[in-house]
Short mmCIF file of C-alpha atoms in Angstrom, two decimals:
data_model
loop_
_atom_site.label_atom_id
_atom_site.label_comp_id
_atom_site.label_asym_id
_atom_site.label_seq_id
_atom_site.Cartn_x
_atom_site.Cartn_y
_atom_site.Cartn_z
CA MET A 1 0.11 -0.06 -0.01
CA GLU A 2 1.40 3.33 -1.09
CA ASN A 3 1.90 5.97 1.64
CA LYS A 4 -0.63 9.17 1.31
CA PHE A 5 2.35 11.21 3.05
CA PHE A 6 5.22 12.55 2.08
CA ALA A 7 8.47 11.67 4.18
CA HIS A 8 12.23 12.70 3.35
CA PRO A 9 14.35 9.84 2.91
CA THR A 10 16.20 10.70 5.93
CA ALA A 11 13.27 10.69 8.38
CA VAL A 12 12.62 7.55 10.27
CA ILE A 13 9.21 6.20 11.30
CA ASP A 14 8.89 3.89 13.69
CA GLU A 15 6.57 1.04 13.33
CA GLY A 16 2.88 1.47 14.82
CA CYS A 17 2.30 5.23 13.90
CA GLU A 18 -0.39 6.55 12.26
CA ILE A 19 0.05 9.56 9.85
CA GLY A 20 -2.61 11.41 7.74
CA GLU A 21 -2.84 11.90 4.15
CA GLY A 22 -0.96 14.65 2.84
CA THR A 23 1.53 15.18 5.99
CA LYS A 24 4.97 16.05 4.84
CA ILE A 25 7.87 14.80 7.01
CA TRP A 26 11.24 16.42 6.37
CA HIS A 27 14.97 15.64 7.11
CA PHE A 28 16.67 13.70 9.72
CA THR A 29 12.92 13.74 11.71
CA HIS A 30 12.31 10.84 13.61
CA VAL A 31 8.81 9.77 14.58
CA MET A 32 8.67 7.09 17.27
CA PRO A 33 6.38 4.41 17.95
CA ASN A 34 2.40 4.63 18.26
CA CYS A 35 2.22 8.31 17.39
CA LYS A 36 -0.99 9.61 15.48
CA ILE A 37 -0.28 12.43 13.70
CA GLY A 38 -3.38 14.06 11.34
CA LYS A 39 -3.76 15.15 8.11
CA GLY A 40 -1.91 17.85 6.33
CA CYS A 41 0.57 18.22 9.01
CA ASN A 42 4.32 19.52 8.34
CA LEU A 43 6.97 18.29 10.31
CA GLY A 44 10.19 20.24 9.82
CA GLN A 45 13.80 19.05 9.95
CA ASN A 46 15.57 17.50 12.78
CA VAL A 47 12.23 17.17 14.65
CA VAL A 48 11.37 14.48 17.11
CA ILE A 49 8.22 13.15 17.77
CA SER A 50 8.09 10.93 21.13
CA PRO A 51 6.04 7.64 21.46
CA GLU A 52 2.24 7.95 21.88
CA VAL A 53 2.11 11.82 20.95
CA ILE A 54 -1.02 12.81 19.29
CA LEU A 55 -0.98 15.86 16.62
CA GLY A 56 -4.32 17.01 15.02
CA ASP A 57 -4.81 18.13 11.55
CA ASN A 58 -2.80 21.10 9.89
CA VAL A 59 -0.20 20.95 12.62
CA LYS A 60 3.00 23.00 11.58
CA VAL A 61 6.02 21.68 13.31
CA GLN A 62 8.95 23.92 12.57
CA ASN A 63 12.88 22.73 12.50
CA ASN A 64 14.26 21.78 15.55
CA VAL A 65 11.50 20.97 17.59
CA SER A 66 11.28 18.00 20.16
CA ILE A 67 7.70 16.70 21.38
CA TYR A 68 8.00 14.64 24.35
CA THR A 69 5.55 11.77 25.55
CA GLY A 70 2.51 13.01 27.20
CA VAL A 71 1.90 15.59 24.51
CA THR A 72 -1.11 16.31 22.55
CA CYS A 73 -2.08 19.09 19.94
CA ASP A 74 -5.30 20.05 18.50
CA ASN A 75 -5.92 21.13 14.92
CA ASP A 76 -4.06 24.02 13.65
CA VAL A 77 -1.46 24.54 16.03
CA PHE A 78 1.76 26.27 14.75
CA LEU A 79 4.94 25.15 16.97
CA GLY A 80 7.86 27.59 16.28
CA PRO A 81 11.65 26.66 15.58
CA SER A 82 13.49 24.94 18.15
CA MET A 83 10.71 25.19 20.81
CA VAL A 84 10.44 22.38 23.21
CA PHE A 85 8.08 20.62 25.55
CA THR A 86 9.32 18.92 28.84
CA ASN A 87 7.82 15.92 30.31
CA VAL A 88 9.45 15.68 33.56
CA THR A 89 9.39 18.06 36.27
CA ASN A 90 12.46 16.79 38.29
CA PRO A 91 14.51 14.93 35.91
CA ARG A 92 17.98 13.40 37.06
CA SER A 93 20.00 11.28 34.80
CA ALA A 94 20.19 8.28 37.36
CA ILE A 95 16.61 8.23 38.05
CA ASN A 96 14.27 6.57 35.72
CA ARG A 97 11.08 8.67 35.72
CA ARG A 98 9.28 7.42 32.65
CA ASP A 99 6.29 6.22 34.63
CA GLN A 100 5.86 10.16 36.12
CA TYR A 101 5.25 11.90 32.52
CA SER A 102 3.46 14.87 32.94
CA LYS A 103 0.65 15.88 29.95
CA THR A 104 0.46 18.97 28.34
CA HIS A 105 -2.35 19.87 25.87
CA VAL A 106 -2.15 22.11 23.24
CA GLY A 107 -5.85 23.74 22.24
CA LYS A 108 -6.85 24.46 18.55
CA GLY A 109 -5.06 27.04 16.80
CA ALA A 110 -2.75 27.84 19.56
CA THR A 111 0.85 29.47 18.66
CA ILE A 112 3.96 28.73 20.42
CA GLY A 113 7.10 31.13 19.39
CA ALA A 114 10.40 30.18 18.30
CA ASN A 115 12.57 28.98 21.20
CA ALA A 116 10.08 29.09 23.81
CA THR A 117 9.86 26.45 26.31
CA ILE A 118 6.56 24.81 27.58
CA VAL A 119 6.95 23.24 31.29
CA CYS A 120 5.33 19.93 31.38
CA GLY A 121 1.64 19.74 33.13
CA HIS A 122 0.63 23.27 31.78
CA ASP A 123 -2.04 23.27 29.02
CA ILE A 124 -2.09 25.88 26.37
CA GLY A 125 -5.47 27.30 25.72
CA PRO A 126 -7.27 27.29 22.02
CA PHE A 127 -6.03 30.14 20.14
CA ALA A 128 -3.38 31.31 22.71
CA PHE A 129 0.05 33.00 21.54
CA ILE A 130 3.00 32.43 23.08
CA GLY A 131 6.07 34.62 22.23
CA ALA A 132 9.27 33.86 21.01
CA GLY A 133 11.72 32.60 23.97
CA SER A 134 8.80 32.64 26.48
CA VAL A 135 9.03 29.89 29.60
CA VAL A 136 5.64 28.53 30.10
CA THR A 137 5.42 27.63 33.63
CA LYS A 138 1.53 27.79 34.01
CA THR A 139 -1.90 26.91 32.11
CA VAL A 140 -2.65 29.75 29.41
CA PRO A 141 -5.96 30.25 29.02
CA ALA A 142 -7.88 30.62 25.64
CA TYR A 143 -6.73 33.76 23.45
CA ALA A 144 -4.22 34.82 25.63
CA LEU A 145 -0.74 36.45 24.90
CA LEU A 146 2.21 35.53 26.89
CA VAL A 147 5.88 36.73 26.51
CA GLY A 148 9.01 36.31 28.93
CA ASN A 149 10.76 34.39 31.35
CA PRO A 150 8.59 33.35 33.65
CA ALA A 151 5.95 33.94 30.77
CA LYS A 152 3.67 36.54 31.65
CA GLN A 153 0.17 37.54 30.31
CA ILE A 154 0.36 41.05 28.39
CA GLY A 155 -2.88 40.78 26.50
CA TRP A 156 -5.18 39.00 24.19
CA MET A 157 -4.90 37.53 20.67
CA SER A 158 -7.66 37.14 18.04
CA GLU A 159 -8.03 33.66 15.64
CA PHE A 160 -6.29 35.65 13.15
CA GLY A 161 -3.06 36.47 15.12
CA HIS A 162 -3.65 40.00 15.95
CA ARG A 163 -3.65 42.05 19.34
CA LEU A 164 -7.18 42.50 20.87
CA GLU A 165 -8.00 45.86 22.35
CA PHE A 166 -11.00 45.81 24.41
CA ASN A 167 -13.45 48.77 25.12
CA PRO A 168 -14.48 49.59 28.49
CA GLN A 169 -17.51 47.22 27.66
CA GLY A 170 -15.35 44.33 27.27
CA GLN A 171 -15.77 44.36 23.60
CA ALA A 172 -12.88 44.18 20.89
CA THR A 173 -12.53 43.57 16.85
CA CYS A 174 -9.89 41.56 14.73
CA ALA A 175 -8.24 44.32 12.48
CA GLU A 176 -7.83 41.58 9.96
CA SER A 177 -11.04 39.35 9.95
CA GLY A 178 -13.65 41.78 11.61
CA GLU A 179 -14.64 39.01 14.09
CA ASN A 180 -15.98 40.01 17.57
CA TYR A 181 -14.90 38.94 20.70
CA VAL A 182 -15.87 39.55 24.07
CA LEU A 183 -14.11 39.54 27.40
CA GLU A 184 -16.05 38.57 30.32
CA ASN A 185 -14.31 37.48 34.15
CA ASN A 186 -11.22 37.42 32.31
CA ILE A 187 -12.21 34.76 29.77
CA VAL A 188 -12.46 35.69 25.68
CA ARG A 189 -14.88 34.31 23.72
CA LYS A 190 -15.72 34.96 20.07
CA VAL A 191 -19.30 36.25 19.12
#
């Protein structure tokens, strides 16, 4: 049976992986056993996908990204160059903690910028935007914009990736899409 995805000849794909139609896997990337990769994904050069990772459809993984066991990503997630997830909170070389992996879930449409680090056990909400170089040490709400080390929330982002400026009534409009958003009780939703 012919693959419905593309894998560069230098890519290594272990047994037991499910890879969706139209996905592209580039140079020196390793997809480890029992991963589920959705349709239309792009895994850049030198990417590592550890066992049992789940990626939804249209996930873009840029070069040099490591996605460790315990991570799941919904559809349309963007993982910037050299960003990394962790999966153990207190690693030691001499102590095996494979039975203590923490889980991290990245919601639909979220963006994680280049060189960011996501400390395990902290989910990233849908359409959140993590700035380049940020170190995320807590759970991130939907549509939140975080930057820095440790990452701090400095605003909100639209689904098109633009800053939302809320008026005193808690209403904002995306500059590109014209879609409207409401901020109530520190929760953003699209209307």
